[in-house]
């Protein structure tokens, strides 16, 4: 591999790790980079998923404080992400890639719209809870079911393509949970990490020879560093600033994805 390619892949890994910790669409940096350097799309997807596990770990560790008090929900969301990721990984190995990539732009637009209107949805939910005499932080059984179903669907998508799954998770949780952005971002990091681990293990077991281990290693090294710095600086952002970053990065990612 040429040195310039190694540098570009490693730098893309740094950027992806940082953005994944803050927003969750770092794949939209590394995936187009690998494709632009001549790697086949499926090889790029698999190598990217393997490499970004390291960044997911450092980003999750950086947000560990915000995870407190969320495990009563995560104990349901984690299995949903796990099963969804297994399903998505199976789809990648059996279906043409364009089956999902054709719907990615629409999913991203919908997710970004939910991120923008999330505060209004939460304000409406709080008003209804208060009017019914319940705590504003109460999550009904119906909303919990919707949350688990949404987490599963994003897990399927993430196991197949991984790009922008963090934005989709934030959108789902933002529409259903009475949580602030930083705490949802922490939960998103855990769930995205699980999806990436499942996908990486599945790809390694089933398609070991289709993974570029050199590229995966460079992405891992870069994303490990990027995840640490992304968590460090991302948790300093205000809710509105974090929401703005998610929307801006999502729009850039949408443009990059459609250009691939």
Short mmCIF file of C-alpha atoms in Angstrom, two decimals:
data_model
loop_
_atom_site.label_atom_id
_atom_site.label_comp_id
_atom_site.label_asym_id
_atom_site.label_seq_id
_atom_site.Cartn_x
_atom_site.Cartn_y
_atom_site.Cartn_z
CA UNK A 1 0.00 0.00 0.00
CA UNK A 2 1.42 3.44 -0.94
CA UNK A 3 2.42 5.65 1.98
CA UNK A 4 0.04 8.42 0.87
CA UNK A 5 -2.85 5.94 0.97
CA UNK A 6 -1.85 4.85 4.46
CA UNK A 7 -1.78 8.45 5.66
CA UNK A 8 -5.16 9.24 4.10
CA UNK A 9 -6.81 6.16 5.61
CA UNK A 10 -5.34 6.84 9.07
CA UNK A 11 -6.46 10.49 8.96
CA UNK A 12 -9.92 9.40 7.82
CA UNK A 13 -9.95 7.05 10.83
CA UNK A 14 -9.13 9.93 13.19
CA UNK A 15 -11.94 12.03 11.73
CA UNK A 16 -14.39 9.13 11.79
CA UNK A 17 -13.58 8.27 15.41
CA UNK A 18 -14.08 11.87 16.53
CA UNK A 19 -17.31 12.34 14.60
CA UNK A 20 -18.69 8.98 15.76
CA UNK A 21 -18.18 9.99 19.39
CA UNK A 22 -19.97 13.30 18.87
CA UNK A 23 -22.51 12.55 16.15
CA UNK A 24 -22.29 9.04 14.78
CA UNK A 25 -21.69 9.22 11.04
CA UNK A 26 -17.94 8.73 10.83
CA UNK A 27 -18.38 5.95 8.28
CA UNK A 28 -19.33 8.67 5.81
CA UNK A 29 -15.68 9.73 5.98
CA UNK A 30 -13.88 6.39 5.95
CA UNK A 31 -16.18 4.54 3.53
CA UNK A 32 -15.89 7.10 0.68
CA UNK A 33 -12.13 7.34 1.36
CA UNK A 34 -11.64 3.60 0.88
CA UNK A 35 -13.85 3.54 -2.21
CA UNK A 36 -11.97 6.52 -3.68
CA UNK A 37 -8.68 4.67 -3.14
CA UNK A 38 -9.93 1.73 -5.15
CA UNK A 39 -11.34 -0.68 -2.59
CA UNK A 40 -14.55 -2.51 -3.61
CA UNK A 41 -17.68 -1.27 -1.77
CA UNK A 42 -18.28 -4.48 0.21
CA UNK A 43 -14.60 -4.71 1.18
CA UNK A 44 -14.75 -1.06 2.23
CA UNK A 45 -17.84 -1.67 4.36
CA UNK A 46 -16.34 -4.71 6.11
CA UNK A 47 -12.89 -3.19 6.66
CA UNK A 48 -14.47 -0.01 7.95
CA UNK A 49 -16.71 -1.84 10.43
CA UNK A 50 -13.73 -3.77 11.81
CA UNK A 51 -11.55 -0.67 12.10
CA UNK A 52 -14.11 1.57 13.79
CA UNK A 53 -14.59 -0.78 16.75
CA UNK A 54 -11.52 0.76 18.39
CA UNK A 55 -12.89 4.28 18.02
CA UNK A 56 -16.25 3.17 19.36
CA UNK A 57 -14.57 1.88 22.50
CA UNK A 58 -12.67 5.09 23.20
CA UNK A 59 -15.73 7.23 22.46
CA UNK A 60 -17.95 5.13 24.73
CA UNK A 61 -15.41 5.28 27.53
CA UNK A 62 -15.22 9.05 27.17
CA UNK A 63 -19.00 9.33 27.66
CA UNK A 64 -19.24 6.79 30.52
CA UNK A 65 -20.39 9.42 33.04
CA UNK A 66 -23.50 10.26 31.00
CA UNK A 67 -24.55 6.59 30.97
CA UNK A 68 -25.51 6.63 34.64
CA UNK A 69 -29.20 6.04 35.19
CA UNK A 70 -29.84 4.72 31.66
CA UNK A 71 -29.27 1.00 32.13
CA UNK A 72 -32.93 0.26 32.83
CA UNK A 73 -33.58 1.16 29.16
CA UNK A 74 -30.31 -0.02 27.69
CA UNK A 75 -30.93 -3.54 29.00
CA UNK A 76 -33.75 -3.69 26.41
CA UNK A 77 -32.05 -1.68 23.70
CA UNK A 78 -28.78 -3.63 23.76
CA UNK A 79 -30.39 -7.00 22.81
CA UNK A 80 -32.36 -5.19 20.09
CA UNK A 81 -29.15 -3.74 18.65
CA UNK A 82 -27.46 -7.14 18.91
CA UNK A 83 -30.18 -9.02 17.02
CA UNK A 84 -30.55 -6.20 14.51
CA UNK A 85 -26.82 -6.12 13.81
CA UNK A 86 -26.74 -9.88 13.21
CA UNK A 87 -29.62 -9.51 10.77
CA UNK A 88 -27.93 -6.62 8.97
CA UNK A 89 -24.61 -8.47 8.69
CA UNK A 90 -26.44 -11.44 7.18
CA UNK A 91 -28.09 -9.13 4.65
CA UNK A 92 -24.74 -7.63 3.61
CA UNK A 93 -23.42 -11.10 2.83
CA UNK A 94 -26.50 -12.12 0.83
CA UNK A 95 -28.02 -9.04 -0.83
CA UNK A 96 -26.71 -6.51 -3.39
CA UNK A 97 -25.35 -3.44 -1.60
CA UNK A 98 -27.52 -1.05 -3.57
CA UNK A 99 -30.64 -2.51 -1.97
CA UNK A 100 -29.90 -0.47 1.15
CA UNK A 101 -27.80 2.36 -0.24
CA UNK A 102 -30.73 3.45 -2.39
CA UNK A 103 -32.80 4.19 0.71
CA UNK A 104 -30.01 5.72 2.82
CA UNK A 105 -30.61 9.31 1.62
CA UNK A 106 -34.28 9.12 2.57
CA UNK A 107 -33.45 7.66 5.98
CA UNK A 108 -30.90 10.39 6.61
CA UNK A 109 -33.30 13.17 5.66
CA UNK A 110 -35.97 11.73 7.95
CA UNK A 111 -33.48 11.32 10.79
CA UNK A 112 -32.20 14.88 10.47
CA UNK A 113 -35.77 16.18 10.46
CA UNK A 114 -36.43 14.28 13.71
CA UNK A 115 -33.25 15.70 15.25
CA UNK A 116 -34.47 19.22 14.45
CA UNK A 117 -38.04 18.77 15.68
CA UNK A 118 -37.02 16.55 18.62
CA UNK A 119 -37.32 19.33 21.24
CA UNK A 120 -40.88 20.10 20.12
CA UNK A 121 -41.82 16.42 20.28
CA UNK A 122 -40.39 16.20 23.78
CA UNK A 123 -42.17 19.39 24.89
CA UNK A 124 -45.47 17.96 23.61
CA UNK A 125 -44.83 14.65 25.40
CA UNK A 126 -44.04 16.47 28.65
CA UNK A 127 -47.23 18.53 28.44
CA UNK A 128 -49.31 15.39 27.91
CA UNK A 129 -47.61 13.65 30.82
CA UNK A 130 -48.21 16.58 33.13
CA UNK A 131 -51.85 16.87 32.06
CA UNK A 132 -52.40 13.18 32.85
CA UNK A 133 -50.78 13.53 36.26
CA UNK A 134 -47.68 11.48 35.41
CA UNK A 135 -44.05 12.47 35.81
CA UNK A 136 -42.66 14.35 32.82
CA UNK A 137 -39.83 11.82 32.77
CA UNK A 138 -42.17 8.85 32.56
CA UNK A 139 -41.72 6.56 29.55
CA UNK A 140 -44.88 4.62 28.76
CA UNK A 141 -44.89 0.95 27.76
CA UNK A 142 -45.92 1.91 24.23
CA UNK A 143 -43.01 4.31 23.88
CA UNK A 144 -40.61 1.70 25.25
CA UNK A 145 -41.83 -0.82 22.67
CA UNK A 146 -41.40 1.79 19.94
CA UNK A 147 -37.92 2.56 21.26
CA UNK A 148 -36.86 -1.10 21.19
CA UNK A 149 -38.35 -1.58 17.72
CA UNK A 150 -36.58 1.54 16.44
CA UNK A 151 -33.31 0.41 18.00
CA UNK A 152 -33.67 -2.97 16.30
CA UNK A 153 -34.35 -1.35 12.91
CA UNK A 154 -31.30 0.91 13.24
CA UNK A 155 -29.28 -2.16 14.28
CA UNK A 156 -30.27 -3.92 11.06
CA UNK A 157 -29.24 -0.88 9.06
CA UNK A 158 -26.00 -0.54 11.02
CA UNK A 159 -25.08 -4.19 10.60
CA UNK A 160 -25.54 -3.81 6.87
CA UNK A 161 -24.03 -0.44 6.09
CA UNK A 162 -23.08 1.33 9.40
CA UNK A 163 -23.06 4.84 7.86
CA UNK A 164 -25.02 7.39 9.89
CA UNK A 165 -26.52 4.84 12.28
CA UNK A 166 -25.68 7.22 15.14
CA UNK A 167 -27.82 9.98 13.64
CA UNK A 168 -30.68 7.52 13.21
CA UNK A 169 -30.36 6.39 16.84
CA UNK A 170 -30.33 9.96 18.12
CA UNK A 171 -33.43 10.66 16.04
CA UNK A 172 -35.29 7.64 17.44
CA UNK A 173 -34.34 8.36 21.05
CA UNK A 174 -34.92 12.08 20.68
CA UNK A 175 -38.48 11.46 19.55
CA UNK A 176 -39.27 9.01 22.35
CA UNK A 177 -37.16 9.75 25.41
CA UNK A 178 -37.18 12.61 27.95
CA UNK A 179 -33.38 12.85 27.91
CA UNK A 180 -30.91 15.59 27.04
CA UNK A 181 -28.68 15.33 23.99
CA UNK A 182 -25.48 14.44 25.81
CA UNK A 183 -27.06 11.48 27.63
CA UNK A 184 -28.66 10.23 24.42
CA UNK A 185 -25.31 10.59 22.72
CA UNK A 186 -23.72 8.39 25.40
CA UNK A 187 -26.38 5.70 24.87
CA UNK A 188 -25.91 6.02 21.12
CA UNK A 189 -22.19 5.33 21.50
CA UNK A 190 -22.87 2.10 23.42
CA UNK A 191 -25.45 0.84 20.93
CA UNK A 192 -23.36 1.77 17.88
CA UNK A 193 -20.35 0.03 19.39
CA UNK A 194 -22.36 -3.16 19.87
CA UNK A 195 -23.53 -3.06 16.26
CA UNK A 196 -19.98 -2.53 15.00
CA UNK A 197 -18.60 -5.36 17.15
CA UNK A 198 -21.28 -7.79 15.96
CA UNK A 199 -20.77 -6.78 12.34
CA UNK A 200 -16.98 -6.98 12.63
CA UNK A 201 -17.10 -10.47 14.18
CA UNK A 202 -19.59 -11.69 11.59
CA UNK A 203 -17.52 -10.36 8.70
CA UNK A 204 -14.34 -11.84 10.15
CA UNK A 205 -15.87 -15.29 10.60
CA UNK A 206 -17.68 -15.46 7.28
CA UNK A 207 -15.61 -13.31 4.93
CA UNK A 208 -12.12 -13.07 6.42
CA UNK A 209 -10.45 -12.93 3.00
CA UNK A 210 -12.68 -10.07 1.80
CA UNK A 211 -11.47 -7.70 4.52
CA UNK A 212 -8.47 -5.44 3.91
CA UNK A 213 -6.71 -5.91 7.24
CA UNK A 214 -4.16 -3.21 6.47
CA UNK A 215 -6.92 -0.64 5.93
CA UNK A 216 -8.84 -1.91 8.98
CA UNK A 217 -5.73 -1.57 11.14
CA UNK A 218 -5.07 1.99 9.99
CA UNK A 219 -8.69 2.96 10.63
CA UNK A 220 -8.53 1.33 14.07
CA UNK A 221 -5.42 3.26 15.07
CA UNK A 222 -6.82 6.55 13.81
CA UNK A 223 -10.32 6.09 15.22
CA UNK A 224 -8.98 5.13 18.65
CA UNK A 225 -7.32 8.55 18.87
CA UNK A 226 -10.23 10.35 17.26
CA UNK A 227 -12.78 8.75 19.59
CA UNK A 228 -10.89 9.95 22.64
CA UNK A 229 -10.69 13.56 21.46
CA UNK A 230 -14.23 13.53 20.10
CA UNK A 231 -15.65 12.46 23.47
CA UNK A 232 -13.46 14.95 25.32
CA UNK A 233 -14.59 17.96 23.30
CA UNK A 234 -18.07 16.77 22.32
CA UNK A 235 -19.30 16.51 25.89
CA UNK A 236 -18.45 20.21 26.34
CA UNK A 237 -20.97 21.25 23.69
CA UNK A 238 -24.36 22.63 24.68
CA UNK A 239 -27.47 20.72 23.60
CA UNK A 240 -28.23 23.20 20.83
CA UNK A 241 -24.62 23.19 19.64
CA UNK A 242 -24.55 19.39 19.60
CA UNK A 243 -27.83 19.30 17.71
CA UNK A 244 -26.42 21.79 15.18
CA UNK A 245 -23.26 19.69 14.73
CA UNK A 246 -25.38 16.58 14.11
CA UNK A 247 -27.43 18.34 11.44
CA UNK A 248 -24.42 19.89 9.69
CA UNK A 249 -22.41 16.66 9.68
CA UNK A 250 -25.47 14.74 8.57
CA UNK A 251 -26.01 17.04 5.60
CA UNK A 252 -22.34 16.80 4.62
CA UNK A 253 -22.52 13.03 4.99
CA UNK A 254 -25.64 12.92 2.84
CA UNK A 255 -23.83 14.82 0.11
CA UNK A 256 -20.76 12.58 0.39
CA UNK A 257 -22.85 9.41 0.34
CA UNK A 258 -24.77 10.43 -2.77
CA UNK A 259 -21.48 11.30 -4.47
CA UNK A 260 -19.99 7.84 -3.95
#
